[in-house]
């Protein structure tokens, strides 16, 4: 998933010990990143995303990855994620040295073709079906993920699916 040659599994190394809110945060984030990379080949999938910019300074994968982690880290806005990215070396291995601003993230998301995102979601949904993670009683499937609850809720409180 990273732009500068590093891969998604190294995310936990980019969250420095003094910047963590809890010791478990890094362990769970590393586990989450290994899971989505192993099961969904997530890094490869986001590198296939494109937008309509002619000569982008910041790769689309870096911008989309920033917004994806906005949801995973449960930041409430693009501005909050921009502050997260402004912390020196915080996610440099994933996003790259040139960090996107909140305005740029919003602009580029508006330039992306939604069909490519639908295809990516379809591939992820298909893989979840193959892994029997979602029941297939209906012709349609609905799945949600709440990064904050996943990272901080004790296992005993999670539903049986997890």
PDB file of C-alpha atoms in Angstrom:
ATOM      1  CA  UNK A   1       0.000   0.000   0.000  1.00  0.00           C
ATOM      2  CA  UNK A   2       2.891   2.316   0.577  1.00  0.00           C
ATOM      3  CA  UNK A   3       4.063   4.557  -2.194  1.00  0.00           C
ATOM      4  CA  UNK A   4       7.769   4.634  -1.391  1.00  0.00           C
ATOM      5  CA  UNK A   5       8.377   0.909  -1.732  1.00  0.00           C
ATOM      6  CA  UNK A   6       7.352  -0.114   1.777  1.00  0.00           C
ATOM      7  CA  UNK A   7       4.345  -2.346   2.097  1.00  0.00           C
ATOM      8  CA  UNK A   8       1.249  -2.293   4.252  1.00  0.00           C
ATOM      9  CA  UNK A   9       2.704  -4.619   6.865  1.00  0.00           C
ATOM     10  CA  UNK A  10       5.112  -1.930   8.031  1.00  0.00           C
ATOM     11  CA  UNK A  11       2.357   0.388   9.241  1.00  0.00           C
ATOM     12  CA  UNK A  12       2.973  -0.432  12.894  1.00  0.00           C
ATOM     13  CA  UNK A  13       6.571   0.743  12.529  1.00  0.00           C
ATOM     14  CA  UNK A  14       5.373   4.168  11.398  1.00  0.00           C
ATOM     15  CA  UNK A  15       3.316   4.780  14.525  1.00  0.00           C
ATOM     16  CA  UNK A  16       5.969   5.705  17.027  1.00  0.00           C
ATOM     17  CA  UNK A  17       5.742   4.579  20.621  1.00  0.00           C
ATOM     18  CA  UNK A  18       5.409   8.134  22.017  1.00  0.00           C
ATOM     19  CA  UNK A  19       2.557   8.944  19.610  1.00  0.00           C
ATOM     20  CA  UNK A  20       0.321   5.990  20.481  1.00  0.00           C
ATOM     21  CA  UNK A  21      -2.717   6.410  22.651  1.00  0.00           C
ATOM     22  CA  UNK A  22      -2.409   2.862  23.941  1.00  0.00           C
ATOM     23  CA  UNK A  23       0.147   0.077  23.594  1.00  0.00           C
ATOM     24  CA  UNK A  24      -2.512  -2.136  22.019  1.00  0.00           C
ATOM     25  CA  UNK A  25      -3.232   0.429  19.293  1.00  0.00           C
ATOM     26  CA  UNK A  26      -0.087  -0.394  17.372  1.00  0.00           C
ATOM     27  CA  UNK A  27      -0.476  -4.138  17.790  1.00  0.00           C
ATOM     28  CA  UNK A  28      -4.070  -4.062  16.593  1.00  0.00           C
ATOM     29  CA  UNK A  29      -3.252  -1.722  13.706  1.00  0.00           C
ATOM     30  CA  UNK A  30      -0.421  -4.015  12.614  1.00  0.00           C
ATOM     31  CA  UNK A  31      -2.722  -7.017  12.856  1.00  0.00           C
ATOM     32  CA  UNK A  32      -5.427  -5.215  10.873  1.00  0.00           C
ATOM     33  CA  UNK A  33      -2.966  -4.183   8.147  1.00  0.00           C
ATOM     34  CA  UNK A  34      -1.535  -7.695   7.846  1.00  0.00           C
ATOM     35  CA  UNK A  35      -5.063  -9.082   7.584  1.00  0.00           C
ATOM     36  CA  UNK A  36      -6.283  -6.759   4.823  1.00  0.00           C
ATOM     37  CA  UNK A  37      -3.037  -7.239   2.922  1.00  0.00           C
ATOM     38  CA  UNK A  38      -3.089 -11.034   3.215  1.00  0.00           C
ATOM     39  CA  UNK A  39      -6.793 -11.628   2.604  1.00  0.00           C
ATOM     40  CA  UNK A  40      -7.677  -8.834   0.177  1.00  0.00           C
ATOM     41  CA  UNK A  41      -4.296  -7.923  -1.357  1.00  0.00           C
ATOM     42  CA  UNK A  42      -5.314  -4.421  -0.357  1.00  0.00           C
ATOM     43  CA  UNK A  43      -2.099  -2.634  -1.300  1.00  0.00           C
ATOM     44  CA  UNK A  44      -2.272  -3.955  -4.854  1.00  0.00           C
ATOM     45  CA  UNK A  45      -5.949  -3.068  -5.135  1.00  0.00           C
ATOM     46  CA  UNK A  46      -5.519   0.574  -4.164  1.00  0.00           C
ATOM     47  CA  UNK A  47      -2.609   0.945  -6.573  1.00  0.00           C
ATOM     48  CA  UNK A  48      -5.048   0.226  -9.406  1.00  0.00           C
ATOM     49  CA  UNK A  49      -7.171   3.288  -8.511  1.00  0.00           C
ATOM     50  CA  UNK A  50      -6.898   6.279 -10.853  1.00  0.00           C
ATOM     51  CA  UNK A  51      -8.187   9.826 -11.041  1.00  0.00           C
ATOM     52  CA  UNK A  52      -8.358  12.378 -13.851  1.00  0.00           C
ATOM     53  CA  UNK A  53      -5.362  14.536 -12.877  1.00  0.00           C
ATOM     54  CA  UNK A  54      -2.825  14.949 -15.700  1.00  0.00           C
ATOM     55  CA  UNK A  55       0.473  14.909 -13.758  1.00  0.00           C
ATOM     56  CA  UNK A  56      -0.206  14.194 -10.093  1.00  0.00           C
ATOM     57  CA  UNK A  57       2.475  15.087  -7.539  1.00  0.00           C
ATOM     58  CA  UNK A  58       0.839  12.837  -4.953  1.00  0.00           C
ATOM     59  CA  UNK A  59      -0.152   9.351  -6.153  1.00  0.00           C
ATOM     60  CA  UNK A  60      -3.836   8.445  -6.081  1.00  0.00           C
ATOM     61  CA  UNK A  61      -3.061   5.442  -3.864  1.00  0.00           C
ATOM     62  CA  UNK A  62      -1.513   7.750  -1.244  1.00  0.00           C
ATOM     63  CA  UNK A  63      -4.534  10.058  -1.264  1.00  0.00           C
ATOM     64  CA  UNK A  64      -7.053   7.234  -1.159  1.00  0.00           C
ATOM     65  CA  UNK A  65      -5.002   5.450   1.515  1.00  0.00           C
ATOM     66  CA  UNK A  66      -5.062   8.622   3.618  1.00  0.00           C
ATOM     67  CA  UNK A  67      -8.841   8.758   3.400  1.00  0.00           C
ATOM     68  CA  UNK A  68      -9.164   5.021   4.090  1.00  0.00           C
ATOM     69  CA  UNK A  69      -7.123   5.403   7.268  1.00  0.00           C
ATOM     70  CA  UNK A  70      -9.260   8.402   8.193  1.00  0.00           C
ATOM     71  CA  UNK A  71     -12.103   5.902   8.617  1.00  0.00           C
ATOM     72  CA  UNK A  72      -9.972   3.170  10.178  1.00  0.00           C
ATOM     73  CA  UNK A  73      -8.510   5.577  12.746  1.00  0.00           C
ATOM     74  CA  UNK A  74     -11.963   7.095  13.200  1.00  0.00           C
ATOM     75  CA  UNK A  75     -10.992  10.671  12.531  1.00  0.00           C
ATOM     76  CA  UNK A  76     -14.052  12.832  12.106  1.00  0.00           C
ATOM     77  CA  UNK A  77     -12.974  14.935   9.135  1.00  0.00           C
ATOM     78  CA  UNK A  78     -10.399  15.402   6.414  1.00  0.00           C
ATOM     79  CA  UNK A  79      -8.953  18.256   8.493  1.00  0.00           C
ATOM     80  CA  UNK A  80      -8.420  15.892  11.433  1.00  0.00           C
ATOM     81  CA  UNK A  81      -6.624  13.467   9.130  1.00  0.00           C
ATOM     82  CA  UNK A  82      -4.487  16.295   7.770  1.00  0.00           C
ATOM     83  CA  UNK A  83      -3.323  17.023  11.329  1.00  0.00           C
ATOM     84  CA  UNK A  84      -2.548  13.321  11.763  1.00  0.00           C
ATOM     85  CA  UNK A  85      -0.456  13.357   8.588  1.00  0.00           C
ATOM     86  CA  UNK A  86       1.312  16.574   9.633  1.00  0.00           C
ATOM     87  CA  UNK A  87       2.979  14.760  12.520  1.00  0.00           C
ATOM     88  CA  UNK A  88       6.525  14.144  11.368  1.00  0.00           C
ATOM     89  CA  UNK A  89       7.144  10.583  10.125  1.00  0.00           C
ATOM     90  CA  UNK A  90       3.708   9.462  11.337  1.00  0.00           C
ATOM     91  CA  UNK A  91       2.628   7.681   8.148  1.00  0.00           C
ATOM     92  CA  UNK A  92       5.436   8.561   5.798  1.00  0.00           C
ATOM     93  CA  UNK A  93       6.068   4.966   4.731  1.00  0.00           C
ATOM     94  CA  UNK A  94       2.458   4.594   3.677  1.00  0.00           C
ATOM     95  CA  UNK A  95       1.617   7.984   2.243  1.00  0.00           C
ATOM     96  CA  UNK A  96       5.023   9.173   1.035  1.00  0.00           C
ATOM     97  CA  UNK A  97       7.041  12.273   1.834  1.00  0.00           C
ATOM     98  CA  UNK A  98       4.581  14.688   0.217  1.00  0.00           C
ATOM     99  CA  UNK A  99       1.470  14.645   2.379  1.00  0.00           C
ATOM    100  CA  UNK A 100      -1.926  15.631   0.965  1.00  0.00           C
ATOM    101  CA  UNK A 101      -3.868  18.526   2.445  1.00  0.00           C
ATOM    102  CA  UNK A 102      -7.502  18.144   3.465  1.00  0.00           C
ATOM    103  CA  UNK A 103      -8.593  20.174   0.437  1.00  0.00           C
ATOM    104  CA  UNK A 104      -6.500  18.039  -1.907  1.00  0.00           C
ATOM    105  CA  UNK A 105      -7.920  14.811  -0.483  1.00  0.00           C
ATOM    106  CA  UNK A 106     -11.437  16.087  -1.081  1.00  0.00           C
ATOM    107  CA  UNK A 107     -10.643  17.366  -4.578  1.00  0.00           C
ATOM    108  CA  UNK A 108      -9.046  14.111  -5.721  1.00  0.00           C
ATOM    109  CA  UNK A 109     -11.853  11.982  -4.313  1.00  0.00           C
ATOM    110  CA  UNK A 110     -14.199  14.068  -6.437  1.00  0.00           C
ATOM    111  CA  UNK A 111     -12.093  13.297  -9.529  1.00  0.00           C
ATOM    112  CA  UNK A 112     -12.175   9.532  -9.054  1.00  0.00           C
ATOM    113  CA  UNK A 113     -14.483   7.396 -11.152  1.00  0.00           C
ATOM    114  CA  UNK A 114     -16.892   5.587  -8.787  1.00  0.00           C
ATOM    115  CA  UNK A 115     -16.997   2.435 -10.950  1.00  0.00           C
ATOM    116  CA  UNK A 116     -13.426   1.512 -10.034  1.00  0.00           C
ATOM    117  CA  UNK A 117     -14.310   1.784  -6.340  1.00  0.00           C
ATOM    118  CA  UNK A 118     -17.399  -0.366  -6.907  1.00  0.00           C
ATOM    119  CA  UNK A 119     -15.243  -3.006  -8.595  1.00  0.00           C
ATOM    120  CA  UNK A 120     -12.807  -2.960  -5.702  1.00  0.00           C
ATOM    121  CA  UNK A 121     -15.657  -3.320  -3.201  1.00  0.00           C
ATOM    122  CA  UNK A 122     -17.077  -6.138  -5.309  1.00  0.00           C
ATOM    123  CA  UNK A 123     -13.734  -7.998  -5.196  1.00  0.00           C
ATOM    124  CA  UNK A 124     -13.551  -7.515  -1.424  1.00  0.00           C
ATOM    125  CA  UNK A 125     -17.150  -8.669  -1.031  1.00  0.00           C
ATOM    126  CA  UNK A 126     -16.442 -11.728  -3.191  1.00  0.00           C
ATOM    127  CA  UNK A 127     -13.426 -12.601  -1.046  1.00  0.00           C
ATOM    128  CA  UNK A 128     -15.492 -12.215   2.131  1.00  0.00           C
ATOM    129  CA  UNK A 129     -18.004 -14.641   0.634  1.00  0.00           C
ATOM    130  CA  UNK A 130     -15.266 -17.149  -0.206  1.00  0.00           C
ATOM    131  CA  UNK A 131     -13.986 -16.870   3.357  1.00  0.00           C
ATOM    132  CA  UNK A 132     -17.539 -17.414   4.635  1.00  0.00           C
ATOM    133  CA  UNK A 133     -17.302 -14.196   6.639  1.00  0.00           C
ATOM    134  CA  UNK A 134     -20.730 -12.999   5.474  1.00  0.00           C
ATOM    135  CA  UNK A 135     -23.841 -15.143   5.336  1.00  0.00           C
ATOM    136  CA  UNK A 136     -25.340 -15.446   1.893  1.00  0.00           C
ATOM    137  CA  UNK A 137     -29.055 -15.841   2.688  1.00  0.00           C
ATOM    138  CA  UNK A 138     -30.035 -12.843   0.556  1.00  0.00           C
ATOM    139  CA  UNK A 139     -29.103 -11.889  -2.984  1.00  0.00           C
ATOM    140  CA  UNK A 140     -27.468  -8.736  -1.565  1.00  0.00           C
ATOM    141  CA  UNK A 141     -24.832  -8.473   1.150  1.00  0.00           C
ATOM    142  CA  UNK A 142     -24.249  -5.593   3.506  1.00  0.00           C
ATOM    143  CA  UNK A 143     -21.136  -5.292   5.615  1.00  0.00           C
ATOM    144  CA  UNK A 144     -19.848  -2.522   7.837  1.00  0.00           C
ATOM    145  CA  UNK A 145     -16.622  -1.980   9.659  1.00  0.00           C
ATOM    146  CA  UNK A 146     -16.040   0.387  12.504  1.00  0.00           C
ATOM    147  CA  UNK A 147     -12.309   0.781  13.030  1.00  0.00           C
ATOM    148  CA  UNK A 148     -12.581   2.318  16.477  1.00  0.00           C
ATOM    149  CA  UNK A 149     -14.738  -0.457  17.904  1.00  0.00           C
ATOM    150  CA  UNK A 150     -12.561  -3.100  16.281  1.00  0.00           C
ATOM    151  CA  UNK A 151      -9.407  -1.684  17.798  1.00  0.00           C
ATOM    152  CA  UNK A 152     -10.591  -1.041  21.336  1.00  0.00           C
ATOM    153  CA  UNK A 153     -13.444  -3.413  22.147  1.00  0.00           C
ATOM    154  CA  UNK A 154     -12.535  -6.516  24.175  1.00  0.00           C
ATOM    155  CA  UNK A 155     -12.917  -9.796  22.295  1.00  0.00           C
ATOM    156  CA  UNK A 156     -15.503 -11.023  24.784  1.00  0.00           C
ATOM    157  CA  UNK A 157     -17.822  -8.181  23.709  1.00  0.00           C
ATOM    158  CA  UNK A 158     -17.491  -8.828  19.969  1.00  0.00           C
ATOM    159  CA  UNK A 159     -20.243 -10.712  18.151  1.00  0.00           C
ATOM    160  CA  UNK A 160     -19.550 -14.347  17.203  1.00  0.00           C
ATOM    161  CA  UNK A 161     -18.552 -13.384  13.627  1.00  0.00           C
ATOM    162  CA  UNK A 162     -15.201 -12.111  14.896  1.00  0.00           C
TER     163      UNK A 162
END
